[in-house]
Coordinates of C-alpha atoms in Angstrom, one line a residue:
M6 CA 61.1 -22.7 -16.0
V7 CA 59.7 -23.6 -19.4
V8 CA 62.1 -26.5 -20.0
S9 CA 61.4 -27.9 -16.6
A10 CA 57.7 -27.4 -17.0
V11 CA 57.7 -29.5 -20.1
F12 CA 59.0 -32.5 -18.2
L13 CA 57.0 -32.0 -15.0
P14 CA 53.9 -33.9 -16.0
M15 CA 56.1 -37.0 -16.8
A16 CA 56.8 -37.4 -13.1
F17 CA 53.1 -38.2 -12.3
F18 CA 52.4 -41.0 -14.7
G19 CA 51.9 -44.5 -13.2
G20 CA 52.8 -48.0 -14.2
S21 CA 56.0 -49.3 -15.8
V22 CA 55.8 -46.5 -18.4
G23 CA 55.6 -44.0 -15.7
V24 CA 58.8 -45.3 -14.1
I25 CA 60.7 -44.7 -17.3
Y26 CA 59.2 -41.2 -17.7
R27 CA 60.0 -40.4 -14.1
Q28 CA 63.7 -41.1 -14.5
F29 CA 63.9 -38.6 -17.3
S30 CA 61.7 -36.1 -15.6
V31 CA 63.6 -36.0 -12.3
T32 CA 67.0 -35.9 -14.0
I33 CA 66.2 -33.1 -16.4
I34 CA 64.3 -30.9 -13.9
A35 CA 67.2 -31.2 -11.4
S36 CA 69.7 -30.3 -14.1
M37 CA 67.6 -27.2 -15.1
V38 CA 67.3 -26.0 -11.5
L39 CA 71.0 -26.4 -11.0
S40 CA 71.7 -24.5 -14.2
V41 CA 69.5 -21.6 -13.1
V42 CA 71.4 -21.4 -9.9
V43 CA 74.7 -21.4 -11.7
A44 CA 73.5 -18.8 -14.2
I45 CA 72.2 -16.4 -11.5
V46 CA 75.0 -16.8 -8.9
L47 CA 78.2 -17.9 -10.6
I48 CA 78.1 -16.7 -14.2
P49 CA 78.0 -12.9 -13.3
A50 CA 81.0 -13.4 -11.1
L51 CA 82.9 -15.3 -13.7
C52 CA 82.1 -12.7 -16.4
A53 CA 83.4 -9.9 -14.1
R54 CA 86.6 -12.0 -13.5
F55 CA 87.5 -13.0 -17.0
L56 CA 85.9 -10.5 -19.5
R57 CA 87.9 -7.4 -20.4
A58 CA 86.7 -4.3 -22.2
S59 CA 88.2 -3.7 -25.6
D60 CA 87.8 -0.6 -27.7
A61 CA 89.0 -2.3 -30.9
P62 CA 86.9 -5.2 -32.3
R63 CA 88.7 -8.4 -33.3
T64 CA 89.6 -8.0 -37.0
R65 CA 92.5 -10.5 -37.4
G66 CA 92.9 -14.2 -37.2
F67 CA 90.2 -16.8 -37.0
L68 CA 87.9 -14.8 -34.7
G69 CA 88.1 -11.8 -37.0
A70 CA 87.3 -13.9 -40.1
F71 CA 84.5 -15.6 -38.3
N72 CA 83.0 -12.2 -37.1
R73 CA 83.2 -10.8 -40.6
R74 CA 81.4 -13.8 -42.1
F75 CA 78.8 -13.9 -39.4
D76 CA 78.1 -10.2 -39.7
A77 CA 77.6 -10.6 -43.4
A78 CA 75.3 -13.6 -42.8
Q79 CA 73.4 -11.6 -40.2
G80 CA 72.8 -8.8 -42.7
R81 CA 71.4 -11.3 -45.3
Y82 CA 69.2 -12.8 -42.5
A83 CA 67.9 -9.4 -41.6
G84 CA 67.1 -8.6 -45.2
L85 CA 65.3 -11.9 -45.8
L86 CA 63.4 -11.6 -42.5
G87 CA 62.3 -8.1 -43.5
R88 CA 60.8 -9.4 -46.7
M89 CA 59.0 -12.2 -44.9
L90 CA 57.5 -9.7 -42.3
R91 CA 56.2 -7.5 -45.1
K92 CA 54.2 -10.4 -46.5
P93 CA 53.1 -12.2 -43.4
L94 CA 50.0 -13.9 -44.8
R95 CA 51.9 -15.6 -47.6
F96 CA 54.4 -17.2 -45.2
A97 CA 51.6 -18.0 -42.7
A98 CA 50.2 -20.2 -45.4
V99 CA 53.7 -21.8 -45.8
Y100 CA 53.7 -22.5 -42.1
A101 CA 50.2 -24.0 -42.3
A102 CA 51.5 -26.4 -45.0
I103 CA 54.5 -27.3 -42.9
A104 CA 52.2 -28.0 -39.9
A105 CA 49.9 -30.2 -42.0
G106 CA 52.9 -32.1 -43.4
M107 CA 54.2 -32.6 -39.8
G108 CA 50.9 -34.1 -38.8
A109 CA 50.8 -36.5 -41.7
L110 CA 54.4 -37.6 -41.1
Y111 CA 53.8 -38.1 -37.4
L112 CA 50.7 -40.2 -38.0
S113 CA 52.6 -42.4 -40.5
L114 CA 55.5 -43.0 -38.1
P115 CA 55.4 -46.6 -37.0
G116 CA 54.7 -47.2 -33.3
G117 CA 56.8 -49.0 -30.8
F118 CA 57.5 -49.2 -27.1
L119 CA 61.3 -49.8 -26.6
P120 CA 64.0 -50.2 -29.2
E121 CA 65.6 -53.7 -29.6
E122 CA 68.7 -53.7 -27.4
D123 CA 71.8 -55.9 -28.0
Q124 CA 72.4 -57.0 -24.5
G125 CA 75.3 -59.4 -25.4
S126 CA 73.2 -62.6 -25.3
V127 CA 70.6 -64.5 -27.3
M128 CA 68.4 -67.4 -26.6
V129 CA 67.1 -70.3 -28.7
Q130 CA 63.9 -72.2 -27.9
L131 CA 63.2 -75.6 -29.5
T132 CA 60.1 -77.7 -29.5
L133 CA 59.9 -81.2 -30.9
P134 CA 56.7 -83.1 -31.7
A135 CA 54.7 -84.4 -28.8
G136 CA 56.0 -87.6 -27.4
S137 CA 59.6 -87.1 -28.6
T138 CA 62.2 -88.6 -26.3
I139 CA 64.8 -86.7 -24.4
S140 CA 67.5 -88.2 -26.6
R141 CA 66.0 -86.6 -29.7
T142 CA 65.9 -83.3 -27.9
D143 CA 69.5 -83.6 -26.9
A144 CA 70.4 -84.3 -30.5
V145 CA 68.8 -81.0 -31.6
N146 CA 70.6 -79.2 -28.8
R147 CA 73.9 -80.5 -30.1
L148 CA 73.1 -79.1 -33.5
V149 CA 72.3 -75.7 -31.9
E150 CA 75.7 -75.9 -30.1
K151 CA 77.5 -76.7 -33.3
H152 CA 75.9 -73.8 -35.2
F153 CA 76.9 -71.2 -32.6
L154 CA 80.4 -72.7 -31.8
E155 CA 81.3 -73.2 -35.5
T156 CA 79.2 -71.2 -37.8
E157 CA 78.9 -68.2 -35.4
K158 CA 82.3 -68.7 -33.8
D159 CA 83.2 -65.0 -34.5
T160 CA 80.3 -63.8 -32.4
T161 CA 79.8 -66.6 -29.8
D162 CA 81.6 -66.7 -26.4
T163 CA 79.9 -69.5 -24.5
I164 CA 76.7 -71.5 -24.8
F165 CA 74.6 -73.4 -22.3
T166 CA 71.8 -75.8 -23.3
I167 CA 68.9 -77.4 -21.4
S168 CA 66.8 -80.4 -22.5
G169 CA 63.4 -81.1 -20.9
W170 CA 62.5 -77.4 -20.2
S171 CA 61.9 -74.2 -22.0
Y172 CA 60.0 -71.0 -21.6
G173 CA 57.0 -72.7 -23.2
G174 CA 56.9 -75.4 -20.5
S175 CA 58.4 -78.7 -19.3
G176 CA 58.6 -81.9 -21.3
Q177 CA 61.0 -84.3 -22.9
N178 CA 60.3 -82.6 -26.2
M179 CA 61.3 -79.1 -25.0
G180 CA 64.7 -77.4 -24.9
M181 CA 66.5 -74.1 -24.5
A182 CA 69.9 -72.7 -25.3
F183 CA 71.4 -69.6 -23.8
V184 CA 74.2 -68.0 -25.8
S185 CA 76.7 -65.4 -24.4
L186 CA 78.1 -63.3 -27.2
K187 CA 81.5 -61.7 -27.5
D188 CA 82.0 -58.1 -26.4
W189 CA 80.5 -55.4 -28.5
S190 CA 83.9 -54.1 -29.5
E191 CA 84.6 -57.5 -31.2
R192 CA 81.2 -57.4 -33.1
G193 CA 81.5 -54.1 -34.9
H194 CA 79.2 -54.4 -38.0
A195 CA 75.5 -54.8 -38.1
G196 CA 75.6 -58.4 -39.2
Q197 CA 77.1 -59.4 -35.8
R198 CA 74.5 -57.8 -33.7
A199 CA 72.2 -59.9 -31.6
Q200 CA 69.1 -59.5 -33.7
A201 CA 70.9 -60.5 -36.9
I202 CA 72.4 -63.5 -35.2
V203 CA 69.0 -64.6 -34.0
E204 CA 67.5 -64.3 -37.5
R205 CA 70.3 -66.3 -39.0
A206 CA 70.0 -69.0 -36.3
G207 CA 66.3 -69.3 -36.9
T208 CA 66.8 -69.7 -40.7
V209 CA 69.7 -72.1 -40.6
L210 CA 68.5 -74.3 -37.8
G211 CA 64.9 -74.3 -39.0
R212 CA 66.2 -75.6 -42.4
Q213 CA 68.3 -78.3 -40.8
Q214 CA 65.6 -79.6 -38.5
R215 CA 62.4 -80.6 -40.2
D216 CA 60.8 -82.2 -37.2
A217 CA 61.8 -79.5 -34.7
E218 CA 60.6 -75.9 -34.4
V219 CA 63.6 -73.7 -33.5
Y220 CA 63.1 -70.0 -32.6
G221 CA 65.8 -67.5 -31.8
M222 CA 65.0 -64.8 -29.2
V223 CA 66.6 -61.7 -27.8
P224 CA 66.2 -60.8 -24.1
P225 CA 63.7 -58.0 -23.4
P226 CA 65.2 -54.4 -23.1
I227 CA 63.9 -54.2 -19.5
E228 CA 64.3 -57.2 -17.3
G229 CA 61.0 -58.5 -15.9
L230 CA 58.8 -57.2 -18.8
G231 CA 58.3 -60.5 -20.6
Q232 CA 60.6 -63.5 -21.4
S233 CA 62.0 -62.1 -24.6
N234 CA 61.8 -59.3 -27.0
G235 CA 58.9 -59.2 -29.3
F236 CA 55.1 -59.4 -28.6
E237 CA 53.2 -61.5 -26.1
F238 CA 49.6 -62.2 -27.2
W239 CA 46.8 -64.2 -25.5
L240 CA 44.0 -65.7 -27.6
Q241 CA 41.0 -66.1 -25.2
D242 CA 38.0 -68.2 -25.3
T243 CA 35.2 -65.6 -24.8
S244 CA 32.3 -67.8 -26.0
G245 CA 32.9 -71.0 -24.1
M246 CA 33.7 -73.1 -27.1
G247 CA 36.0 -75.4 -25.2
A248 CA 39.7 -76.3 -25.1
Q249 CA 39.8 -78.3 -28.4
K250 CA 38.3 -75.5 -30.5
L251 CA 40.5 -73.0 -28.8
V252 CA 43.5 -75.0 -29.8
Q253 CA 42.2 -75.2 -33.4
A254 CA 41.8 -71.4 -33.4
R255 CA 45.3 -71.0 -32.2
E256 CA 46.7 -73.3 -35.0
S257 CA 44.7 -71.3 -37.6
L258 CA 46.1 -68.1 -36.3
L259 CA 49.7 -69.5 -36.3
R260 CA 49.2 -70.6 -40.0
D261 CA 48.0 -67.2 -41.0
A262 CA 50.8 -65.4 -39.1
G263 CA 53.4 -67.6 -40.7
K264 CA 52.3 -66.3 -44.1
D265 CA 52.5 -62.6 -43.0
A266 CA 55.8 -61.0 -44.1
R267 CA 55.6 -58.5 -41.2
L268 CA 55.9 -61.3 -38.6
Q269 CA 58.5 -63.8 -37.7
S270 CA 59.1 -66.5 -35.1
V271 CA 55.4 -66.7 -34.3
R272 CA 54.9 -69.6 -32.0
A273 CA 52.6 -71.0 -29.3
N274 CA 54.3 -70.5 -25.9
S275 CA 52.8 -73.7 -24.3
V276 CA 53.3 -77.4 -24.4
A277 CA 51.2 -79.1 -27.1
G278 CA 48.8 -81.9 -26.4
T279 CA 50.8 -85.0 -25.3
P280 CA 50.0 -88.7 -25.0
Q281 CA 48.6 -89.5 -21.6
L282 CA 47.9 -92.9 -20.0
Q283 CA 44.3 -92.9 -18.7
I284 CA 43.3 -95.4 -16.0
D285 CA 39.6 -96.2 -15.9
I286 CA 38.5 -97.7 -12.5
D287 CA 35.3 -99.7 -12.3
Q288 CA 33.9 -98.3 -9.0
L289 CA 31.3 -101.1 -8.7
K290 CA 33.9 -103.8 -8.9
A291 CA 36.2 -101.9 -6.6
S292 CA 33.4 -101.6 -4.0
A293 CA 32.5 -105.3 -4.4
L294 CA 36.2 -106.2 -3.7
R295 CA 36.1 -104.0 -0.5
L296 CA 38.4 -101.4 -2.0
S297 CA 38.1 -97.7 -1.3
L298 CA 39.0 -95.1 -4.0
D299 CA 41.3 -93.4 -1.5
D300 CA 43.4 -96.5 -1.2
V301 CA 43.5 -96.9 -5.0
N302 CA 44.6 -93.3 -5.5
T303 CA 47.2 -93.6 -2.8
T304 CA 48.7 -96.7 -4.3
L305 CA 48.9 -95.0 -7.7
G306 CA 50.5 -91.9 -6.3
V307 CA 53.1 -93.7 -4.2
A308 CA 54.0 -96.2 -7.0
W309 CA 54.5 -93.5 -9.7
G310 CA 55.2 -90.2 -7.9
G311 CA 56.6 -91.4 -4.6
S312 CA 55.6 -90.4 -1.1
Y313 CA 57.5 -88.8 1.9
V314 CA 57.7 -91.1 4.9
N315 CA 60.0 -89.6 7.6
D316 CA 63.5 -88.4 8.4
F317 CA 66.5 -90.2 9.8
I318 CA 69.9 -89.3 10.9
D319 CA 72.8 -90.7 9.0
R320 CA 76.4 -89.8 10.2
G321 CA 75.2 -86.5 11.7
R322 CA 73.1 -85.5 8.7
V323 CA 69.3 -85.5 8.5
K324 CA 68.0 -87.4 5.5
R325 CA 64.5 -87.9 4.1
V326 CA 62.9 -91.2 3.4
Y327 CA 60.7 -91.6 0.3
V328 CA 58.9 -94.8 -0.9
Q329 CA 58.2 -95.5 -4.6
A330 CA 58.0 -98.4 -6.9
D331 CA 61.3 -99.6 -8.3
T332 CA 62.2 -98.5 -11.8
P333 CA 61.6 -101.9 -13.5
Y334 CA 58.1 -102.0 -12.2
R335 CA 57.0 -98.5 -13.3
S336 CA 58.6 -98.1 -16.7
D337 CA 55.9 -99.7 -18.9
P338 CA 52.1 -99.1 -18.9
D339 CA 51.5 -102.9 -18.5
D340 CA 53.4 -102.8 -15.2
I341 CA 50.2 -101.6 -13.6
R342 CA 48.9 -105.2 -13.8
Q343 CA 51.6 -106.3 -11.3
W344 CA 50.4 -103.9 -8.6
F345 CA 48.1 -104.8 -5.8
V346 CA 45.8 -102.7 -3.5
R347 CA 45.2 -103.7 0.1
G348 CA 41.4 -103.8 0.9
S349 CA 39.5 -103.3 4.1
T350 CA 39.8 -107.0 4.8
G351 CA 43.5 -107.0 4.4
A352 CA 43.4 -109.0 1.1
M353 CA 45.6 -107.8 -1.8
T354 CA 43.7 -107.2 -5.0
P355 CA 45.5 -106.7 -8.4
F356 CA 44.7 -103.7 -10.5
S357 CA 43.7 -105.9 -13.4
A358 CA 40.6 -107.0 -11.4
F359 CA 39.0 -103.6 -11.4
A360 CA 40.9 -101.2 -13.7
T361 CA 41.7 -100.9 -17.4
T362 CA 44.1 -98.5 -19.3
R363 CA 43.9 -96.6 -22.5
W364 CA 45.9 -93.8 -24.2
S365 CA 44.5 -90.3 -24.7
Q366 CA 45.7 -86.9 -25.9
G367 CA 45.6 -83.9 -23.6
A368 CA 47.3 -80.7 -22.6
P369 CA 49.6 -81.0 -19.6
Q370 CA 48.4 -77.6 -18.3
L371 CA 45.4 -75.4 -18.7
E372 CA 46.0 -71.7 -18.9
R373 CA 43.7 -68.7 -18.2
Y374 CA 44.3 -65.0 -18.7
N375 CA 42.0 -62.3 -17.2
G376 CA 39.8 -65.1 -15.9
L377 CA 39.2 -66.7 -19.4
P378 CA 40.6 -69.9 -20.9
A379 CA 43.5 -68.7 -23.1
V380 CA 46.6 -69.8 -25.0
Q381 CA 49.7 -67.6 -25.2
I382 CA 51.3 -66.8 -28.6
Q383 CA 54.7 -65.1 -28.9
G384 CA 56.6 -63.7 -31.9
A385 CA 58.5 -60.8 -33.2
A386 CA 58.4 -58.2 -36.0
S387 CA 60.3 -59.0 -39.1
H388 CA 63.4 -57.0 -40.1
G389 CA 62.4 -53.4 -40.9
T390 CA 59.0 -53.7 -39.3
S391 CA 58.1 -51.9 -36.1
S392 CA 56.6 -53.6 -33.1
G393 CA 53.4 -51.5 -33.4
T394 CA 52.9 -52.6 -37.0
A395 CA 53.5 -56.3 -36.0
M396 CA 50.9 -56.0 -33.2
A397 CA 48.4 -54.5 -35.6
A398 CA 48.9 -57.4 -38.0
V399 CA 48.4 -60.0 -35.2
E400 CA 45.2 -58.3 -34.1
A401 CA 43.9 -58.3 -37.7
I402 CA 44.6 -62.0 -37.9
A403 CA 43.0 -62.8 -34.5
K404 CA 39.8 -61.1 -35.5
K405 CA 39.2 -63.8 -38.1
Q406 CA 39.0 -66.4 -35.3
R407 CA 35.3 -66.5 -34.3
G408 CA 34.3 -66.9 -30.7
T409 CA 37.7 -65.6 -29.4
G410 CA 39.0 -62.4 -27.9
H411 CA 42.6 -61.3 -27.3
A412 CA 44.8 -59.4 -24.8
W413 CA 48.4 -58.4 -24.6
S414 CA 50.9 -58.9 -21.8
G415 CA 54.5 -58.1 -21.0
L416 CA 56.2 -55.5 -23.3
S417 CA 53.2 -55.5 -25.7
Y418 CA 50.8 -54.5 -22.9
Q419 CA 53.2 -51.7 -21.8
E420 CA 53.4 -50.5 -25.5
R421 CA 49.6 -50.3 -25.7
L422 CA 49.6 -48.4 -22.4
S423 CA 52.3 -45.9 -23.4
G424 CA 50.5 -45.2 -26.7
G425 CA 47.4 -44.2 -24.8
Q426 CA 49.3 -42.0 -22.4
A427 CA 51.4 -40.1 -25.0
P428 CA 48.7 -37.7 -26.2
L429 CA 47.8 -36.8 -22.6
L430 CA 51.4 -36.3 -21.7
F431 CA 52.0 -33.9 -24.6
A432 CA 48.8 -32.0 -23.9
L433 CA 49.7 -31.5 -20.2
S434 CA 53.2 -30.4 -21.1
I435 CA 52.0 -27.8 -23.6
L436 CA 49.4 -26.6 -21.2
V437 CA 52.0 -26.1 -18.4
V438 CA 54.4 -24.3 -20.8
F439 CA 51.6 -22.0 -22.0
L440 CA 50.8 -21.0 -18.4
C441 CA 54.4 -20.3 -17.6
L442 CA 54.7 -18.1 -20.7
A443 CA 51.5 -16.3 -19.8
A444 CA 53.0 -15.5 -16.4
L445 CA 56.2 -14.4 -18.0
Y446 CA 54.6 -12.0 -20.5
E447 CA 51.6 -11.1 -18.4
S448 CA 49.5 -11.8 -21.5
W449 CA 47.3 -14.5 -22.9
S450 CA 48.1 -13.7 -26.5
V451 CA 51.9 -13.4 -26.7
P452 CA 52.5 -17.1 -25.5
F453 CA 50.8 -18.3 -28.7
S454 CA 53.7 -16.8 -30.7
V455 CA 56.0 -19.1 -28.7
M456 CA 53.8 -22.2 -28.9
L457 CA 53.5 -22.0 -32.7
V458 CA 57.1 -23.0 -33.0
I459 CA 56.5 -26.4 -31.6
P460 CA 55.3 -28.1 -34.9
L461 CA 58.6 -26.9 -36.5
G462 CA 60.6 -28.9 -34.0
V463 CA 58.3 -31.9 -34.1
L464 CA 58.7 -31.9 -37.9
G465 CA 62.5 -32.2 -37.7
A466 CA 62.3 -34.9 -35.1
V467 CA 59.9 -37.0 -37.2
I468 CA 61.9 -36.6 -40.3
A469 CA 65.2 -37.6 -38.6
T470 CA 63.5 -40.6 -37.0
S471 CA 61.9 -41.7 -40.3
L472 CA 65.2 -41.4 -42.2
R473 CA 67.0 -43.7 -39.8
G474 CA 64.2 -46.3 -39.8
L475 CA 63.2 -45.8 -36.1
S476 CA 59.8 -45.8 -34.5
N477 CA 57.6 -43.7 -32.3
D478 CA 58.7 -45.3 -29.0
I479 CA 59.1 -43.9 -25.5
Y480 CA 62.5 -42.5 -26.1
F481 CA 61.2 -40.6 -29.2
Q482 CA 58.5 -39.2 -27.1
V483 CA 61.0 -38.0 -24.5
G484 CA 63.0 -36.5 -27.3
L485 CA 59.9 -34.7 -28.5
L486 CA 59.4 -33.2 -25.1
A487 CA 63.0 -32.0 -25.0
T488 CA 62.4 -30.5 -28.5
I489 CA 59.3 -28.6 -27.3
G490 CA 61.2 -27.1 -24.4
L491 CA 64.3 -26.1 -26.3
S492 CA 62.2 -24.7 -29.2
A493 CA 60.2 -22.6 -26.8
K494 CA 63.4 -21.4 -25.1
N495 CA 64.8 -20.1 -28.4
A496 CA 61.5 -18.4 -29.2
I497 CA 61.5 -16.7 -25.8
L498 CA 64.9 -15.2 -26.5
I499 CA 63.6 -13.4 -29.7
I500 CA 60.2 -12.3 -28.3
E501 CA 61.7 -11.0 -25.0
F502 CA 63.9 -8.5 -26.9
A503 CA 61.1 -7.6 -29.3
E504 CA 58.9 -6.9 -26.3
A505 CA 61.6 -4.7 -24.8
A506 CA 62.0 -2.7 -28.0
L507 CA 58.3 -2.3 -28.3
R508 CA 58.2 -0.9 -24.8
R509 CA 60.9 1.6 -25.8
G510 CA 58.5 3.0 -28.4
M511 CA 59.7 1.3 -31.5
P512 CA 57.1 0.4 -34.2
L513 CA 56.0 -3.2 -34.1
L514 CA 57.7 -4.2 -37.4
D515 CA 61.0 -2.6 -36.4
A516 CA 60.8 -4.1 -32.9
V517 CA 60.3 -7.6 -34.2
A518 CA 63.3 -7.2 -36.7
E519 CA 65.4 -5.7 -33.9
G520 CA 64.7 -8.6 -31.5
A521 CA 65.5 -11.2 -34.1
R522 CA 68.7 -9.6 -35.2
L523 CA 70.1 -9.1 -31.7
R524 CA 69.3 -12.7 -30.6
L525 CA 70.4 -14.5 -33.8
R526 CA 74.0 -15.1 -32.6
P527 CA 73.1 -16.4 -29.1
I528 CA 70.4 -18.7 -30.5
L529 CA 72.7 -20.2 -33.1
M530 CA 75.6 -20.6 -30.8
T531 CA 73.6 -22.3 -28.0
S532 CA 71.8 -24.5 -30.5
L533 CA 75.0 -25.6 -32.2
A534 CA 76.6 -26.4 -28.8
F535 CA 73.5 -28.4 -27.9
L536 CA 73.6 -30.3 -31.2
A537 CA 77.2 -31.1 -30.8
G538 CA 76.4 -32.6 -27.4
V539 CA 73.7 -34.7 -28.9
V540 CA 75.7 -36.1 -31.7
P541 CA 77.4 -38.8 -29.6
L542 CA 73.9 -40.1 -28.6
A543 CA 72.7 -40.2 -32.2
L544 CA 75.8 -42.1 -33.3
A545 CA 76.2 -44.4 -30.2
T546 CA 77.3 -48.0 -30.5
G547 CA 77.7 -50.9 -28.1
A548 CA 75.7 -51.6 -25.0
G549 CA 72.5 -49.6 -24.7
S550 CA 73.1 -47.9 -28.0
A551 CA 69.6 -48.4 -29.4
S552 CA 68.0 -46.3 -26.6
Q553 CA 70.7 -43.6 -27.0
V554 CA 70.2 -43.5 -30.8
A555 CA 66.4 -43.3 -30.5
I556 CA 66.5 -40.3 -28.2
G557 CA 69.5 -38.6 -29.7
T558 CA 68.1 -38.8 -33.3
G559 CA 64.8 -37.3 -32.4
V560 CA 66.3 -34.4 -30.3
F561 CA 69.0 -33.6 -32.9
G562 CA 66.5 -33.4 -35.8
G563 CA 63.9 -31.5 -33.7
V564 CA 66.4 -28.9 -32.4
L565 CA 68.0 -28.5 -35.8
A566 CA 64.6 -27.8 -37.5
A567 CA 63.3 -25.6 -34.7
T568 CA 66.4 -23.5 -34.9
A569 CA 66.7 -23.3 -38.7
L570 CA 63.0 -22.5 -39.2
G571 CA 62.3 -20.8 -35.9
I572 CA 64.6 -17.8 -36.5
F573 CA 62.4 -16.9 -39.5
F574 CA 59.0 -18.0 -38.3
V575 CA 59.1 -16.9 -34.6
P576 CA 59.3 -13.1 -35.6
L577 CA 56.4 -13.8 -38.0
F578 CA 54.3 -15.5 -35.3
Y579 CA 54.9 -12.6 -32.9
L580 CA 54.0 -10.0 -35.5
L581 CA 50.7 -11.8 -36.5
V582 CA 49.7 -12.5 -32.9
K583 CA 50.3 -8.8 -31.8
R584 CA 48.3 -7.5 -34.7
L585 CA 45.4 -10.0 -34.1
A586 CA 45.5 -9.2 -30.4
A587 CA 45.4 -5.4 -31.1
R588 CA 42.3 -5.9 -33.4
F589 CA 40.6 -8.0 -30.8
Y590 CA 41.2 -5.6 -28.0
K591 CA 40.2 -2.7 -30.2
R592 CA 36.9 -4.3 -31.0
S593 CA 36.2 -5.3 -27.4
G594 CA 37.2 -1.9 -26.1
V595 CA 40.0 -3.2 -23.9
A596 CA 43.4 -1.5 -23.8
A597 CA 45.8 -3.1 -26.2
A598 CA 48.7 -3.2 -23.7
S599 CA 48.5 -7.0 -23.6

């Protein structure tokens, strides 16, 4: 009930984060329910079938040696525990110091949303200066191909390049490359993982190409949450300063971000201002020549963009008819002088009689986010920096740009959302566990002796996660919940037997020591079995290994610490809580049965 109750609140969270939580919640609760049914129905029958009574204890072989060593260790444990219980306040102070250290370590743990997964592919986005021709873009794409097929031949399987389009927009100066990597079994060491390959590509290709911006990217861990791994940031015009000043603020932000060692591959995910041919029509002259603006615009649209006319049947197939100016007459800006517009009188008037042309600079598209003019900026955290730290760095830089605001999208938005939900999730889980324990012991005081073990498990999870350079992401939070449930389960085993001994009339101190001594072996054996099952997760490699390592590391460290420290501190908690409860009930005149 307790382990299931820990994960129950996860099933009711909304959004993309709630979907991830719900998968863990449903799976673990279903497993716990099934295990209860097996334990109640099948295990007694199996015990009656296979267990045999034996008068003589095992004294030979491996089991005999193990029993002798364990009995000796159990005796030393009982002696050490007895000394702790005789000086409860001193060790209560030690626990307070441990809890304070846990809080400090938890707050210092870098934040994140999802770990970077090696999905067997990488992407490269390249942007040339505005006005670059498609041939220059093709040349850069050839260099990208050469890098992956020659320099990275040990990791690359196939590569596919596109000129004229990228995630940042369409244009002759844009390009993309999609690289399929070899199987994970052929890329064993860390230098051949997707993130390392992307970092090398950005460094090498960026050094080779002075007039092109080349960025390597890794696909997002969850398809649909953004275009690539890393952060998605929107710089918004909140003061109405105009498109030109917004672009200037974006360029200033990009310059500052490029100098920050915590960030890499920071780029504007949009097409820069490009040369545009502006046609100025003198409306007075056009009216004097009996020309309507509709006819002028139609002529321009048909000549440059084409216009659909009708369909016709050719050899049993329906084909469409489009009309458009022939290529030699629409390839140069001066060709507009050769075009004519038919007026209301039927006379043909050349464009040169009422129109002039000039070049201007402008953005090919205008973007808005949350109803405000905005520009999108993408990037990633540098090696060894968490996504939460990188996002904090970007926000600090963005605050320097006056007249602007900011917002997050994609994975970054979900990370902000998950960070706000985590405290509520933990609070609800602890509340539900407390209520279950209160129902179990029929007491409001005894559950506190179980709940106090939670910081010990959290301490182990935080230390293990910090030592491996991981972050406080969703999988770490799921691991913390599993640690809370398993830590409470071990504490319940000790307290339940101490309660039974107390009801038999034993003194409180002796009852606590008796419960801890009797349940030492089951607690250690079940914890060791659980830790052995978690090891493959903590040491996982290959596809999906980052998520497995994140959750396995936190659970392993948490259960290890909760077991190693809990067998000493849980009896101490129970002793202190019972004594404090007895004093409270004595003063209030209530029976001390609870």
